[in-house]
Amino acid sequence: MYHWDVDQAPLPRAVCLLLRRADGLILAVSRKGDRTKFGLPGGKVDPGETDEEALVREVREETGLVVINPGLLLSRVCKGETDYLSKAYYAREVSGEIGTSEPIDIQWVAPEILLAGPFGEFNEFLFRHVGIM
């Protein structure tokens, strides 16, 4: 039987954070260049960076929050123009205040808002995996 270890995947990697409030709303950031489309905070893993380091860096840059001790929710190979490995994390703890100097908006949104756009299919898979949908 062939087993492919996703942690050794020779693919570009991306990470995102699922941070959900008690009222069910999810922290989202607008896409750069289009403040009407939202996604989960996160981004590409830079060379030499671990996935967790990239998550902490991207979330801090996009939201001002510091993720402490992130936990992996799932990994999935996403197919498209360029295939990539995407990993979704949750935060065991966060510190800091929400805010950023980047040209994006930060909002708490209903999960349905995150089903549109380029990451909608991944978000739906993630939400079903964790029981949001």
PDB file of C-alpha atoms in Angstrom:
ATOM      1  CA  MET A   1       0.000   0.000   0.000  1.00  0.00           C
ATOM      2  CA  TYR A   2       1.305   3.440  -0.935  1.00  0.00           C
ATOM      3  CA  HIS A   3       1.334   6.010   1.862  1.00  0.00           C
ATOM      4  CA  TRP A   4       2.068   9.639   1.154  1.00  0.00           C
ATOM      5  CA  ASP A   5       3.173  11.657   4.163  1.00  0.00           C
ATOM      6  CA  VAL A   6       1.609  15.105   3.722  1.00  0.00           C
ATOM      7  CA  ASP A   7       4.286  16.648   5.955  1.00  0.00           C
ATOM      8  CA  GLN A   8       6.916  15.637   3.368  1.00  0.00           C
ATOM      9  CA  ALA A   9       4.895  16.836   0.378  1.00  0.00           C
ATOM     10  CA  PRO A  10       6.992  18.455  -2.363  1.00  0.00           C
ATOM     11  CA  LEU A  11       4.292  21.080  -2.790  1.00  0.00           C
ATOM     12  CA  PRO A  12       4.019  24.730  -1.858  1.00  0.00           C
ATOM     13  CA  ARG A  13       2.449  25.021   1.601  1.00  0.00           C
ATOM     14  CA  ALA A  14      -0.116  27.407   3.032  1.00  0.00           C
ATOM     15  CA  VAL A  15      -1.504  27.756   6.543  1.00  0.00           C
ATOM     16  CA  CYS A  16      -4.612  29.342   8.022  1.00  0.00           C
ATOM     17  CA  LEU A  17      -6.169  29.934  11.428  1.00  0.00           C
ATOM     18  CA  LEU A  18      -9.722  29.077  12.428  1.00  0.00           C
ATOM     19  CA  LEU A  19     -10.584  31.347  15.363  1.00  0.00           C
ATOM     20  CA  ARG A  20     -14.234  31.174  16.397  1.00  0.00           C
ATOM     21  CA  ARG A  21     -16.044  33.188  19.064  1.00  0.00           C
ATOM     22  CA  ALA A  22     -18.668  31.776  21.411  1.00  0.00           C
ATOM     23  CA  ASP A  23     -21.400  33.361  19.233  1.00  0.00           C
ATOM     24  CA  GLY A  24     -20.208  31.303  16.235  1.00  0.00           C
ATOM     25  CA  LEU A  25     -18.607  34.131  14.265  1.00  0.00           C
ATOM     26  CA  ILE A  26     -15.193  33.476  12.720  1.00  0.00           C
ATOM     27  CA  LEU A  27     -12.258  35.869  12.458  1.00  0.00           C
ATOM     28  CA  ALA A  28     -11.744  36.760   8.792  1.00  0.00           C
ATOM     29  CA  VAL A  29      -9.559  39.091   6.783  1.00  0.00           C
ATOM     30  CA  SER A  30     -10.287  40.631   3.421  1.00  0.00           C
ATOM     31  CA  ARG A  31      -8.139  39.625   0.514  1.00  0.00           C
ATOM     32  CA  LYS A  32      -5.478  42.125  -0.517  1.00  0.00           C
ATOM     33  CA  GLY A  33      -6.812  44.035  -3.481  1.00  0.00           C
ATOM     34  CA  ASP A  34     -10.471  43.188  -2.784  1.00  0.00           C
ATOM     35  CA  ARG A  35     -11.939  44.220   0.542  1.00  0.00           C
ATOM     36  CA  THR A  36     -15.269  42.578  -0.298  1.00  0.00           C
ATOM     37  CA  LYS A  37     -13.929  38.994  -0.243  1.00  0.00           C
ATOM     38  CA  PHE A  38     -12.933  37.412   3.043  1.00  0.00           C
ATOM     39  CA  GLY A  39     -10.836  34.435   4.030  1.00  0.00           C
ATOM     40  CA  LEU A  40      -9.246  32.942   7.097  1.00  0.00           C
ATOM     41  CA  PRO A  41      -6.065  34.658   8.306  1.00  0.00           C
ATOM     42  CA  GLY A  42      -2.972  32.933   6.982  1.00  0.00           C
ATOM     43  CA  GLY A  43      -0.765  32.606   3.958  1.00  0.00           C
ATOM     44  CA  LYS A  44       2.193  30.930   2.333  1.00  0.00           C
ATOM     45  CA  VAL A  45       4.981  29.201   4.212  1.00  0.00           C
ATOM     46  CA  ASP A  46       8.318  30.839   3.375  1.00  0.00           C
ATOM     47  CA  PRO A  47      11.446  28.758   2.673  1.00  0.00           C
ATOM     48  CA  GLY A  48      13.153  27.732   5.909  1.00  0.00           C
ATOM     49  CA  GLU A  49      10.019  28.377   7.963  1.00  0.00           C
ATOM     50  CA  THR A  50       8.010  25.721   9.773  1.00  0.00           C
ATOM     51  CA  ASP A  51       4.284  25.681   9.169  1.00  0.00           C
ATOM     52  CA  GLU A  52       3.658  26.859  12.737  1.00  0.00           C
ATOM     53  CA  GLU A  53       6.156  29.732  12.375  1.00  0.00           C
ATOM     54  CA  ALA A  54       4.419  30.808   9.169  1.00  0.00           C
ATOM     55  CA  LEU A  55       1.031  30.678  10.885  1.00  0.00           C
ATOM     56  CA  VAL A  56       2.202  32.861  13.776  1.00  0.00           C
ATOM     57  CA  ARG A  57       3.845  35.337  11.359  1.00  0.00           C
ATOM     58  CA  GLU A  58       0.915  35.562   8.940  1.00  0.00           C
ATOM     59  CA  VAL A  59      -1.735  35.918  11.659  1.00  0.00           C
ATOM     60  CA  ARG A  60       0.301  38.612  13.436  1.00  0.00           C
ATOM     61  CA  GLU A  61       0.822  40.520  10.157  1.00  0.00           C
ATOM     62  CA  GLU A  62      -2.831  40.280   9.115  1.00  0.00           C
ATOM     63  CA  THR A  63      -4.623  40.686  12.456  1.00  0.00           C
ATOM     64  CA  GLY A  64      -2.196  41.920  15.115  1.00  0.00           C
ATOM     65  CA  LEU A  65      -2.887  38.800  17.183  1.00  0.00           C
ATOM     66  CA  VAL A  66      -0.175  36.459  18.418  1.00  0.00           C
ATOM     67  CA  VAL A  67      -1.043  32.764  18.212  1.00  0.00           C
ATOM     68  CA  ILE A  68       0.374  30.786  21.123  1.00  0.00           C
ATOM     69  CA  ASN A  69       0.797  27.020  20.824  1.00  0.00           C
ATOM     70  CA  PRO A  70      -1.303  26.391  17.667  1.00  0.00           C
ATOM     71  CA  GLY A  71      -2.952  23.010  17.146  1.00  0.00           C
ATOM     72  CA  LEU A  72      -3.370  21.333  13.767  1.00  0.00           C
ATOM     73  CA  LEU A  73      -6.965  20.714  12.680  1.00  0.00           C
ATOM     74  CA  LEU A  74      -6.343  19.169   9.262  1.00  0.00           C
ATOM     75  CA  SER A  75      -4.104  19.019   6.207  1.00  0.00           C
ATOM     76  CA  ARG A  76      -5.382  18.778   2.661  1.00  0.00           C
ATOM     77  CA  VAL A  77      -3.863  18.898  -0.788  1.00  0.00           C
ATOM     78  CA  CYS A  78      -5.747  21.556  -2.735  1.00  0.00           C
ATOM     79  CA  LYS A  79      -5.921  21.187  -6.504  1.00  0.00           C
ATOM     80  CA  GLY A  80      -5.970  24.139  -8.836  1.00  0.00           C
ATOM     81  CA  GLU A  81      -3.747  26.047 -11.225  1.00  0.00           C
ATOM     82  CA  THR A  82      -0.995  25.212  -8.768  1.00  0.00           C
ATOM     83  CA  ASP A  83      -1.499  22.355  -6.327  1.00  0.00           C
ATOM     84  CA  TYR A  84      -0.533  23.136  -2.743  1.00  0.00           C
ATOM     85  CA  LEU A  85      -0.748  21.649   0.725  1.00  0.00           C
ATOM     86  CA  SER A  86      -3.004  23.642   3.034  1.00  0.00           C
ATOM     87  CA  LYS A  87      -3.025  23.206   6.801  1.00  0.00           C
ATOM     88  CA  ALA A  88      -5.681  24.642   9.089  1.00  0.00           C
ATOM     89  CA  TYR A  89      -4.898  25.351  12.731  1.00  0.00           C
ATOM     90  CA  TYR A  90      -6.742  26.457  15.839  1.00  0.00           C
ATOM     91  CA  ALA A  91      -5.286  28.673  18.547  1.00  0.00           C
ATOM     92  CA  ARG A  92      -5.022  27.262  22.031  1.00  0.00           C
ATOM     93  CA  GLU A  93      -4.342  30.832  23.118  1.00  0.00           C
ATOM     94  CA  VAL A  94      -3.992  34.257  21.493  1.00  0.00           C
ATOM     95  CA  SER A  95      -2.679  37.548  22.786  1.00  0.00           C
ATOM     96  CA  GLY A  96      -2.653  41.094  21.469  1.00  0.00           C
ATOM     97  CA  GLU A  97      -5.236  43.443  20.045  1.00  0.00           C
ATOM     98  CA  ILE A  98      -6.919  43.123  16.663  1.00  0.00           C
ATOM     99  CA  GLY A  99      -5.506  45.621  14.189  1.00  0.00           C
ATOM    100  CA  THR A 100      -3.083  45.783  11.263  1.00  0.00           C
ATOM    101  CA  SER A 101      -1.141  48.192   9.100  1.00  0.00           C
ATOM    102  CA  GLU A 102      -1.864  46.074   6.015  1.00  0.00           C
ATOM    103  CA  PRO A 103      -4.467  47.301   3.482  1.00  0.00           C
ATOM    104  CA  ILE A 104      -7.096  44.753   4.546  1.00  0.00           C
ATOM    105  CA  ASP A 105     -10.225  44.654   6.683  1.00  0.00           C
ATOM    106  CA  ILE A 106     -10.595  42.402   9.718  1.00  0.00           C
ATOM    107  CA  GLN A 107     -14.090  41.255  10.699  1.00  0.00           C
ATOM    108  CA  TRP A 108     -15.927  38.578  12.642  1.00  0.00           C
ATOM    109  CA  VAL A 109     -18.177  36.908  10.053  1.00  0.00           C
ATOM    110  CA  ALA A 110     -20.703  34.086   9.764  1.00  0.00           C
ATOM    111  CA  PRO A 111     -19.187  30.864   8.382  1.00  0.00           C
ATOM    112  CA  GLU A 112     -21.296  31.154   5.208  1.00  0.00           C
ATOM    113  CA  ILE A 113     -19.373  34.300   4.197  1.00  0.00           C
ATOM    114  CA  LEU A 114     -16.222  32.185   3.951  1.00  0.00           C
ATOM    115  CA  LEU A 115     -17.750  29.675   1.523  1.00  0.00           C
ATOM    116  CA  ALA A 116     -17.353  32.033  -1.438  1.00  0.00           C
ATOM    117  CA  GLY A 117     -14.151  32.920  -3.213  1.00  0.00           C
ATOM    118  CA  PRO A 118     -11.007  30.999  -4.034  1.00  0.00           C
ATOM    119  CA  PHE A 119     -10.823  29.178  -0.677  1.00  0.00           C
ATOM    120  CA  GLY A 120     -14.529  28.382  -0.325  1.00  0.00           C
ATOM    121  CA  GLU A 121     -14.180  24.671  -1.069  1.00  0.00           C
ATOM    122  CA  PHE A 122     -11.371  24.263   1.485  1.00  0.00           C
ATOM    123  CA  ASN A 123     -13.292  26.272   4.093  1.00  0.00           C
ATOM    124  CA  GLU A 124     -16.399  24.140   3.613  1.00  0.00           C
ATOM    125  CA  PHE A 125     -14.296  20.981   4.036  1.00  0.00           C
ATOM    126  CA  LEU A 126     -12.730  22.465   7.185  1.00  0.00           C
ATOM    127  CA  PHE A 127     -16.070  23.574   8.669  1.00  0.00           C
ATOM    128  CA  ARG A 128     -17.596  20.142   8.082  1.00  0.00           C
ATOM    129  CA  HIS A 129     -14.530  18.504   9.640  1.00  0.00           C
ATOM    130  CA  VAL A 130     -14.866  20.524  12.857  1.00  0.00           C
ATOM    131  CA  GLY A 131     -18.682  20.394  13.007  1.00  0.00           C
ATOM    132  CA  ILE A 132     -19.482  24.007  12.133  1.00  0.00           C
ATOM    133  CA  MET A 133     -21.664  22.931   9.198  1.00  0.00           C
TER     134      MET A 133
END
